Tab-separated table of C-alpha atoms and ligand atoms in Angstrom:
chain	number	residue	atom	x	y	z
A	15	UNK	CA	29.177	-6.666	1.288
A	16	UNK	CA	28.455	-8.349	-2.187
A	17	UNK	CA	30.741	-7.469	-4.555
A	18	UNK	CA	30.277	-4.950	-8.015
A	19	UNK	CA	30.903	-8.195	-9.773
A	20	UNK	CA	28.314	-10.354	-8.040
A	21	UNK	CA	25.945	-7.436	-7.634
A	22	UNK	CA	25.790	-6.622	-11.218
A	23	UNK	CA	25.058	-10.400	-11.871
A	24	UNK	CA	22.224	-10.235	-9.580
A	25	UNK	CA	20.927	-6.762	-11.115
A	26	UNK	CA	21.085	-8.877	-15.200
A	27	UNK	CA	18.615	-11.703	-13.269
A	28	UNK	CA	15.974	-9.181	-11.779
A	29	UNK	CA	16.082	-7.105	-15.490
A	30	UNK	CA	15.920	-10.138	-17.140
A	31	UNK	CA	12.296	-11.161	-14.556
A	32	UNK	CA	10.865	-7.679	-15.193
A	33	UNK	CA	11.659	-6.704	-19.605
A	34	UNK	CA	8.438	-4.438	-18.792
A	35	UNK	CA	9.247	-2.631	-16.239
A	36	UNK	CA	8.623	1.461	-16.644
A	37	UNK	CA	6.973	3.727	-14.438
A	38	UNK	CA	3.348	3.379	-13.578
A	39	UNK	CA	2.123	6.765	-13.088
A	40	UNK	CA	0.559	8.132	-15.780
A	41	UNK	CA	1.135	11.577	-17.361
A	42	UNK	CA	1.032	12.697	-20.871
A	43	UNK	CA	2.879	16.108	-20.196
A	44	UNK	CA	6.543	16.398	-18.460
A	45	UNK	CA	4.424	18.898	-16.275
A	46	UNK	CA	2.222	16.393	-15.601
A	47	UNK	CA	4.782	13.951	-14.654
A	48	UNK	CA	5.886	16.206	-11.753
A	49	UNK	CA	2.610	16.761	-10.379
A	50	UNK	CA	1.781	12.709	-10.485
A	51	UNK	CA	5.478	12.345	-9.135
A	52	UNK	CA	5.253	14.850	-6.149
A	53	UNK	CA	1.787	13.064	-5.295
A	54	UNK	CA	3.341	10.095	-4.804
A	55	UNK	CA	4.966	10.403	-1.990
A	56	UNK	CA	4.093	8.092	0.443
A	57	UNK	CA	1.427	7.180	-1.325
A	58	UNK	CA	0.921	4.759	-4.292
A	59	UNK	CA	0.800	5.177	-7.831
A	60	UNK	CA	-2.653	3.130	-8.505
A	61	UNK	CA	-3.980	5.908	-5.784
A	62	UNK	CA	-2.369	8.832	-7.583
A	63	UNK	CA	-3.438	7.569	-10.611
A	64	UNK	CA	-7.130	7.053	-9.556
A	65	UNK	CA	-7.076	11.017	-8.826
A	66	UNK	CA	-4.975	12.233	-11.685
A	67	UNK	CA	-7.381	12.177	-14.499
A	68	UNK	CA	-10.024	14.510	-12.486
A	69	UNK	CA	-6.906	17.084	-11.629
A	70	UNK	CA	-4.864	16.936	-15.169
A	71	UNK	CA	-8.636	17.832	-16.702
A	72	UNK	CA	-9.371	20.798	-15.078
A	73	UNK	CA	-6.084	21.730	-14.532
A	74	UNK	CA	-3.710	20.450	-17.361
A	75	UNK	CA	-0.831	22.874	-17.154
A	76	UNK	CA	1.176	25.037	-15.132
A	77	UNK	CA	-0.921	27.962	-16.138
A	78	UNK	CA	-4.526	26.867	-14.975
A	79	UNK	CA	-2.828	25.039	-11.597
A	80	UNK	CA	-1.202	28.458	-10.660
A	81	UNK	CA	-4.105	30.027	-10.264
A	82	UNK	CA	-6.232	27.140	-9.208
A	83	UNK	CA	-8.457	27.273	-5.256
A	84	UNK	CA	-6.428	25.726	-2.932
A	85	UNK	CA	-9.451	23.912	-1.692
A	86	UNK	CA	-10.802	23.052	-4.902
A	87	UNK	CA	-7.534	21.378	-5.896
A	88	UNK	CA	-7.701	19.406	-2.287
A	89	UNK	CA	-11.343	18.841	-3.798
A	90	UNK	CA	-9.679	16.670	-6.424
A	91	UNK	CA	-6.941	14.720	-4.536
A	92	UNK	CA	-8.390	14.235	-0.910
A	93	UNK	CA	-8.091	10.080	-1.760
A	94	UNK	CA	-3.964	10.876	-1.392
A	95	UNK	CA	-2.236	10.498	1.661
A	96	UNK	CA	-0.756	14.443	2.771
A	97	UNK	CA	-3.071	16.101	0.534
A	98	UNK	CA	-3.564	19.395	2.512
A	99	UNK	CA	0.244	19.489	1.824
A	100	UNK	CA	0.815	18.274	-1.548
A	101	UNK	CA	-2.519	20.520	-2.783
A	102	UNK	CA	-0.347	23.483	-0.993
A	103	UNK	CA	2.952	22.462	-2.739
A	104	UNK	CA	1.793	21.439	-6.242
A	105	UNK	CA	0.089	24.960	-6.635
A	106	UNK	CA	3.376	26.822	-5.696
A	107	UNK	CA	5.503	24.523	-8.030
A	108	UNK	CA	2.893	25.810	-10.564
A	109	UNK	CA	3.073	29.222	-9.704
A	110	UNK	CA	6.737	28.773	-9.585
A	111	UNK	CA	7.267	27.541	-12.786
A	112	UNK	CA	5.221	29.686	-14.167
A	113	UNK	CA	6.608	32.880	-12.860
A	114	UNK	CA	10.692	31.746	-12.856
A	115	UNK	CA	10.600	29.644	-15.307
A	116	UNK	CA	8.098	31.051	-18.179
A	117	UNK	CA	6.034	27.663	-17.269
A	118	UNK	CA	8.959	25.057	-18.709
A	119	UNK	CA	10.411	22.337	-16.751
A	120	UNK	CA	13.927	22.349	-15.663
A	121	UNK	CA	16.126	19.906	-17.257
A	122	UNK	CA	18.608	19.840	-14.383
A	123	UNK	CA	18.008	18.687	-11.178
A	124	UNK	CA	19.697	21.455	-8.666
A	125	UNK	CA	17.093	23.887	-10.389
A	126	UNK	CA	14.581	21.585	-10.470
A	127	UNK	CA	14.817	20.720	-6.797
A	128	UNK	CA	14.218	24.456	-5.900
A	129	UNK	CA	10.128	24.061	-6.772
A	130	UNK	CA	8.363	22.952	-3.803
A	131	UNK	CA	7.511	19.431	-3.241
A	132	UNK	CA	10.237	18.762	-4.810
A	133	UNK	CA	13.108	16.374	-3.782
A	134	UNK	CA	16.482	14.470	-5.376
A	135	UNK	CA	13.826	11.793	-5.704
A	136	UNK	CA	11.453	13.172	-7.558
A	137	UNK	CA	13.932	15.071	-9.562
A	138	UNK	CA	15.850	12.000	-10.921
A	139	UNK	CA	12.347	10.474	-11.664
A	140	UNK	CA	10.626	13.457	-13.670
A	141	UNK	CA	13.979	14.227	-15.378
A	142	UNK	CA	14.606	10.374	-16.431
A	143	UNK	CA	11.267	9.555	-17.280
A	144	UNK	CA	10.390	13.233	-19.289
A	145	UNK	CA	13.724	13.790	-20.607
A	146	UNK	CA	16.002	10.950	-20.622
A	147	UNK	CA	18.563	12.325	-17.990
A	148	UNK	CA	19.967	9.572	-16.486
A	149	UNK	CA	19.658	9.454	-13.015
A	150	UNK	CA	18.638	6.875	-10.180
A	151	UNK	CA	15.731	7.601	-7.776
A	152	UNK	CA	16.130	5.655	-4.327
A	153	UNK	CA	12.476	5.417	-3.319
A	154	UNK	CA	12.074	2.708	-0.712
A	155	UNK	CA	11.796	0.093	-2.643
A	156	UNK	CA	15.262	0.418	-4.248
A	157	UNK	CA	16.835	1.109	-0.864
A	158	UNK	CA	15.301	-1.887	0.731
A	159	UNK	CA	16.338	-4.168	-2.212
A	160	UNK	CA	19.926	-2.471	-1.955
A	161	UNK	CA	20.024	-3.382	1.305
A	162	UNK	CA	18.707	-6.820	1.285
A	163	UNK	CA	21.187	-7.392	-1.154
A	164	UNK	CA	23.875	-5.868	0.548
A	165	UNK	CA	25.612	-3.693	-1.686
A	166	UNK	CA	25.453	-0.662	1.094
A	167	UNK	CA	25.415	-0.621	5.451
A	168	UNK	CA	21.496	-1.203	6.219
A	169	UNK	CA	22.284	2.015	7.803
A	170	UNK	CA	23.295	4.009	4.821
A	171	UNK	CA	21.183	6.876	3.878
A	172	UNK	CA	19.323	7.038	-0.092
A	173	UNK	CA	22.126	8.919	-1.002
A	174	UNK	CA	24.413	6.762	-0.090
A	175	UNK	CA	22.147	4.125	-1.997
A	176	UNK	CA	21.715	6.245	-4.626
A	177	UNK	CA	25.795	7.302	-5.083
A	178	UNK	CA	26.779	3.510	-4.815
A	179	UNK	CA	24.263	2.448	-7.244
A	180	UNK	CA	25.610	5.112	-10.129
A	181	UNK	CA	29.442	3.435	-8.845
A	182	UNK	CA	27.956	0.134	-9.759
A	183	UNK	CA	25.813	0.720	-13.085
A	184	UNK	CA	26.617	1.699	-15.954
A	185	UNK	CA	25.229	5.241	-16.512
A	186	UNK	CA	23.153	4.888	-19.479
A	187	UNK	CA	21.406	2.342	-17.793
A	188	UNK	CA	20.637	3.911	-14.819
A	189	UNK	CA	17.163	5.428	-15.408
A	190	UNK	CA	15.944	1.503	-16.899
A	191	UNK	CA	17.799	0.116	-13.785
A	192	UNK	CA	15.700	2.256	-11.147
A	193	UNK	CA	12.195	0.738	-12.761
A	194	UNK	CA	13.620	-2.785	-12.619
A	195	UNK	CA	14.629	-2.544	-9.318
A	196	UNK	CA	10.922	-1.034	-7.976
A	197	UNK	CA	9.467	-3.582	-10.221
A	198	UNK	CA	11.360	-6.099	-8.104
A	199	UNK	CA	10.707	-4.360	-4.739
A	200	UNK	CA	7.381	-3.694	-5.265
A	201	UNK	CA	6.475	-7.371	-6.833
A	202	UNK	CA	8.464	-9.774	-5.462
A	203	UNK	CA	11.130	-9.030	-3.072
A	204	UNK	CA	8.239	-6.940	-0.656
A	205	UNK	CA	8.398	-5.475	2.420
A	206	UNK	CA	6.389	-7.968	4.095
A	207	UNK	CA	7.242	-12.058	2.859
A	208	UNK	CA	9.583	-11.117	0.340
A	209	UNK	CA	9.394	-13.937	-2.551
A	210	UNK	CA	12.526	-15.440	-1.015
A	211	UNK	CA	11.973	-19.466	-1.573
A	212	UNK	CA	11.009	-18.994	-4.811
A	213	UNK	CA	13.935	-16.049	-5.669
A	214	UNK	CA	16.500	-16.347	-8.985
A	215	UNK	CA	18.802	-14.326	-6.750
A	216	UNK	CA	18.721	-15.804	-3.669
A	217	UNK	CA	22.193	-17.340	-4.028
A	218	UNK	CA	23.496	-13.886	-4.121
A	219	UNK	CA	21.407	-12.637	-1.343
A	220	UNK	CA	22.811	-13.215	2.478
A	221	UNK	CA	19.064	-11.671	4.055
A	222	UNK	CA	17.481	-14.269	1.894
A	223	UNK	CA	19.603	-17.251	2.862
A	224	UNK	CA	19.803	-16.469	6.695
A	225	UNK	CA	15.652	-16.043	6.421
A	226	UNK	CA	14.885	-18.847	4.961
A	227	UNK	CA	18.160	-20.837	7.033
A	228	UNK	CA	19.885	-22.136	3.694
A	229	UNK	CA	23.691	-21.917	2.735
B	281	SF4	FE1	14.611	-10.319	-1.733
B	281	SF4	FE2	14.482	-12.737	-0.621
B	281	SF4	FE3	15.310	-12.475	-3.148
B	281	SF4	FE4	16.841	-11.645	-1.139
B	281	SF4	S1	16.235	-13.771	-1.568
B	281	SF4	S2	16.422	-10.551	-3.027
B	281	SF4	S3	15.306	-10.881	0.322
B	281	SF4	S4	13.266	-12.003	-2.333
């Protein structure tokens, strides 16, 4: 396993290769923000954000999604993977929200994980990016990098990820941390050919070295 030490050395190089990074959905409400978010699963955020503009302007708050057609909301986001599903989920969280929580957003995350569609991971995202609460969502591009890197069992599940990474990092930089590391993921240590001949942290990285047959 690579050390706290060494890990944290490796984590300075990737923020230092991605000063930008920040979420890519786009949202100008924190309401808005969950909906985008709870799209996204499994699907990407240049699809969700190709559908979001249609769906935010006829339905821009909790209010007019509650009692939105199911099928015209579908209407609106058939381009996203799961859509029967997330069209079904996004108009309960509405109607949720609306009716438990006088239409305001949750600011902590076992409440708001009770509104459908809604998971740890999209939780720690809405809540850091909306609010500030620091938190560190393990989608799969943080828990492959994680692994690559070593800093967990490749077996370990995102929470595991998720509870060593708040071990490692300093909590106020944990929400900054979580858009670095998808930056990284989704940019340059990939799925598929990972950037690894060409990587400022491939001394640190043991899949990297035994890949490319260095060290
Ligand atoms: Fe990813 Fe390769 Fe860099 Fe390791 S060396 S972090 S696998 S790109």
């Amino acid at each position: 396993m690579l050390s706290k030490k060494k890990y944290l050395e490796a984590l300075g190089i990737i923020m230092q290769m991605y000063p930008e990074a920040r979420g890519e959905l786009n949202w100008e409400t924190p309401f808005q923000l969950l909906i985008a978010t709870i799209l996204s699963a499994q699907a990407t955020d240049i699809g969700v954000n190709k559908a979001t503009p249609g769906l935010f302007a006829a339905y821009p708050d909790a209010e007019r999604l509650a009692l939105a057609d199911i099928g015209a909301i579908e209407e609106k986001i058939k381009t996203i993977g799961l859509y029967h599903t997330k069209a079904k989920n996004i108009k309960a969280a509405a109607q949720m929200l609306v009716s438990d929580f006088d239409s305001i957003l949750p600011r902590d995350k076992a409440t708001l994980q009770k509104l459908p569609g809604v998971g740890r991971k999209t939780a720690n995202v809405v809540l850091g990016d909306a609010f500030g609460v620091p938190g560190i969502a393990v989608d799969t591009h943080v828990d492959r990098v994680s692994k690559r890197l070593n800093i967990v069992p490749q077996k370990a599940s995102v929470l595991d990820v998720e509870k060593t990474l708040m071990r490692y990092i300093p909590e106020e930089k944990w929400v900054s941390t979580h858009h670095h590391l998808i930056f990284f993921g989704r940019y340059h240590c990939t799925a598929k050919n990972p950037k690894c001949e060409a990587c400022p942290v491939l001394s640190y990285c043991k899949f990297g070295q035994e890949r490319l047959g260095v060290y």
